[in-house]
Amino acid sequence: MTGTEGGFEARGRRFAVVASRFNEVVVRQLVEGASSCLRRHGVSQEDVEVVWAPGAFELPLVARRLASSRVYDAVICLGAIIRGETSHFDYVASECARGIREAGMETGVPVLFGVLTTDDLEQALERAGGKHGNKGWDAAMAAMEMADLMDRLPKPADGGTT
C-alpha cells in the first residue's frame, strides 16, 4: 500500500498570514514564528503577505478573501483568544474555528488554524515561543505540507475547489 503526503519544500510558493491585532503581544510572536519557519524553508520575504485583522473573530472573513483570490498557496490564521470572566471566549473561539474551516472548504485553498485558545496570558506566551514551542511555526509547517499535498491530489472532476 502506498500513501500520499505533502512535503516541506516551499520555494516559489506564496503564503498569506492573517493575524489578530487583539492580544498583539502574543500574536506578534506567532507571526515571527511563522515567518521564520517559511524563510527557513526557502520562501522569500516577498512571497509572504501579513495582513492584520482587528481580532480573532474577523480572521475568517479576511482569510476567505485572501484564499479566494487564488494568489496564495495557503493562508495561515494566527491569533490568541484568552479566557476571561464571561462566556465571550466560547463564542469567539467557536466561531473563529468554524469560520477558518469554512474558508478552506469553500475555496479549496488550505486555511490553517494557528489560533491559541488558552486560559490565561501565561499559557498563551508559553505557546508563542515559550516552553511549548511556537504554534505560529507549527501552523506554517502545516501550511507548507498542505499546499504541497493539495498539488499532489487529483483535481476535482467538476472543476470546483474541493
C-alpha positions as a Python dict, from the first residue, in 0.01 Angstrom:
ca = {
    (1, 'M'): (0, 0, 0),
    (2, 'T'): (135, 343, -92),
    (3, 'G'): (40, 671, 63),
    (4, 'T'): (36, 1031, -47),
    (5, 'E'): (162, 1306, 177),
    (6, 'G'): (286, 1658, 138),
    (7, 'G'): (640, 1781, 172),
    (8, 'F'): (801, 2092, 308),
    (9, 'E'): (986, 2234, 7),
    (10, 'A'): (819, 2571, -26),
    (11, 'R'): (1042, 2773, -262),
    (12, 'G'): (830, 2961, -511),
    (13, 'R'): (512, 2925, -308),
    (14, 'R'): (313, 3222, -178),
    (15, 'F'): (161, 3238, 169),
    (16, 'A'): (-69, 3482, 345),
    (17, 'V'): (-55, 3523, 721),
    (18, 'V'): (-370, 3670, 875),
    (19, 'A'): (-301, 3791, 1227),
    (20, 'S'): (-528, 3919, 1501),
    (21, 'R'): (-424, 4254, 1648),
    (22, 'F'): (-611, 4171, 1972),
    (23, 'N'): (-360, 4019, 2218),
    (24, 'E'): (-89, 4153, 1989),
    (25, 'V'): (189, 4089, 2240),
    (26, 'V'): (128, 3717, 2186),
    (27, 'V'): (28, 3724, 1819),
    (28, 'R'): (340, 3914, 1706),
    (29, 'Q'): (546, 3623, 1840),
    (30, 'L'): (328, 3377, 1648),
    (31, 'V'): (376, 3582, 1331),
    (32, 'E'): (752, 3585, 1384),
    (33, 'G'): (748, 3208, 1434),
    (34, 'A'): (552, 3152, 1113),
    (35, 'S'): (769, 3394, 916),
    (36, 'S'): (1090, 3234, 1044),
    (37, 'C'): (963, 2889, 951),
    (38, 'L'): (869, 2994, 599),
    (39, 'R'): (1207, 3166, 543),
    (40, 'R'): (1387, 2860, 678),
    (41, 'H'): (1210, 2651, 414),
    (42, 'G'): (1306, 2874, 123),
    (43, 'V'): (1009, 3112, 100),
    (44, 'S'): (1123, 3463, 11),
    (45, 'Q'): (1001, 3757, 217),
    (46, 'E'): (825, 3892, -93),
    (47, 'D'): (616, 3575, -110),
    (48, 'V'): (468, 3623, 239),
    (49, 'E'): (188, 3874, 290),
    (50, 'V'): (100, 3959, 651),
    (51, 'V'): (-247, 4108, 700),
    (52, 'W'): (-368, 4234, 1039),
    (53, 'A'): (-733, 4196, 1137),
    (54, 'P'): (-883, 4362, 1446),
    (55, 'G'): (-945, 4037, 1634),
    (56, 'A'): (-982, 3661, 1608),
    (57, 'F'): (-1350, 3686, 1517),
    (58, 'E'): (-1254, 3875, 1199),
    (59, 'L'): (-985, 3628, 1086),
    (60, 'P'): (-1218, 3401, 884),
    (61, 'L'): (-1351, 3678, 658),
    (62, 'V'): (-1004, 3807, 578),
    (63, 'A'): (-875, 3452, 527),
    (64, 'R'): (-1161, 3369, 291),
    (65, 'R'): (-1096, 3682, 82),
    (66, 'L'): (-726, 3601, 53),
    (67, 'A'): (-786, 3233, -22),
    (68, 'S'): (-1048, 3307, -286),
    (69, 'S'): (-804, 3542, -464),
    (70, 'R'): (-605, 3233, -570),
    (71, 'V'): (-286, 3435, -518),
    (72, 'Y'): (-171, 3222, -224),
    (73, 'D'): (-92, 2853, -189),
    (74, 'A'): (-212, 2863, 173),
    (75, 'V'): (-343, 3108, 431),
    (76, 'I'): (-220, 3090, 791),
    (77, 'C'): (-451, 3234, 1057),
    (78, 'L'): (-284, 3340, 1381),
    (79, 'G'): (-444, 3475, 1695),
    (80, 'A'): (-477, 3439, 2070),
    (81, 'I'): (-811, 3404, 2243),
    (82, 'I'): (-762, 3416, 2619),
    (83, 'R'): (-1042, 3309, 2851),
    (84, 'G'): (-1197, 3586, 3055),
    (85, 'E'): (-1469, 3601, 3315),
    (86, 'T'): (-1759, 3576, 3069),
    (87, 'S'): (-1872, 3331, 2801),
    (88, 'H'): (-1739, 3566, 2529),
    (89, 'F'): (-1434, 3337, 2495),
    (90, 'D'): (-1650, 3039, 2396),
    (91, 'Y'): (-1837, 3228, 2125),
    (92, 'V'): (-1528, 3387, 1972),
    (93, 'A'): (-1323, 3065, 1980),
    (94, 'S'): (-1602, 2855, 1831),
    (95, 'E'): (-1694, 3096, 1553),
    (96, 'C'): (-1332, 3166, 1470),
    (97, 'A'): (-1256, 2795, 1432),
    (98, 'R'): (-1572, 2733, 1232),
    (99, 'G'): (-1507, 3027, 1002),
    (100, 'I'): (-1148, 2931, 934),
    (101, 'R'): (-1254, 2576, 849),
    (102, 'E'): (-1526, 2705, 619),
    (103, 'A'): (-1285, 2940, 441),
    (104, 'G'): (-1070, 2646, 341),
    (105, 'M'): (-1363, 2425, 249),
    (106, 'E'): (-1529, 2693, 36),
    (107, 'T'): (-1216, 2792, -154),
    (108, 'G'): (-1021, 2468, -176),
    (109, 'V'): (-714, 2657, -54),
    (110, 'P'): (-557, 2537, 272),
    (111, 'V'): (-651, 2777, 552),
    (112, 'L'): (-465, 2688, 871),
    (113, 'F'): (-585, 2735, 1229),
    (114, 'G'): (-299, 2880, 1432),
    (115, 'V'): (-520, 3046, 1691),
    (116, 'L'): (-433, 2988, 2054),
    (117, 'T'): (-723, 2927, 2292),
    (118, 'T'): (-584, 2947, 2642),
    (119, 'D'): (-697, 3008, 2997),
    (120, 'D'): (-450, 3289, 3065),
    (121, 'L'): (-175, 3506, 2918),
    (122, 'E'): (99, 3284, 3062),
    (123, 'Q'): (-31, 2980, 2871),
    (124, 'A'): (-51, 3186, 2553),
    (125, 'L'): (308, 3309, 2586),
    (126, 'E'): (427, 2952, 2652),
    (127, 'R'): (280, 2856, 2311),
    (128, 'A'): (413, 3164, 2130),
    (129, 'G'): (781, 3089, 2168),
    (130, 'G'): (796, 2967, 2527),
    (131, 'K'): (834, 2619, 2671),
    (132, 'H'): (564, 2474, 2444),
    (133, 'G'): (730, 2597, 2125),
    (134, 'N'): (581, 2841, 1878),
    (135, 'K'): (242, 2747, 1735),
    (136, 'G'): (296, 3002, 1457),
    (137, 'W'): (590, 2791, 1339),
    (138, 'D'): (372, 2478, 1362),
    (139, 'A'): (94, 2640, 1157),
    (140, 'A'): (345, 2741, 889),
    (141, 'M'): (475, 2383, 873),
    (142, 'A'): (121, 2256, 826),
    (143, 'A'): (59, 2522, 559),
    (144, 'M'): (361, 2412, 356),
    (145, 'E'): (264, 2047, 387),
    (146, 'M'): (-98, 2112, 291),
    (147, 'A'): (-3, 2329, -9),
    (148, 'D'): (218, 2050, -140),
    (149, 'L'): (-38, 1781, -61),
    (150, 'M'): (-314, 1966, -247),
    (151, 'D'): (-89, 1980, -554),
    (152, 'R'): (-34, 1605, -535),
    (153, 'L'): (-402, 1511, -503),
    (154, 'P'): (-631, 1469, -804),
    (155, 'K'): (-815, 1785, -906),
    (156, 'P'): (-1194, 1798, -858),
    (157, 'A'): (-1378, 1639, -1151),
    (158, 'D'): (-1634, 1920, -1161),
    (159, 'G'): (-1368, 2192, -1177),
    (160, 'G'): (-1472, 2310, -830),
    (161, 'T'): (-1250, 2395, -539),
    (162, 'T'): (-1299, 2094, -314),
}
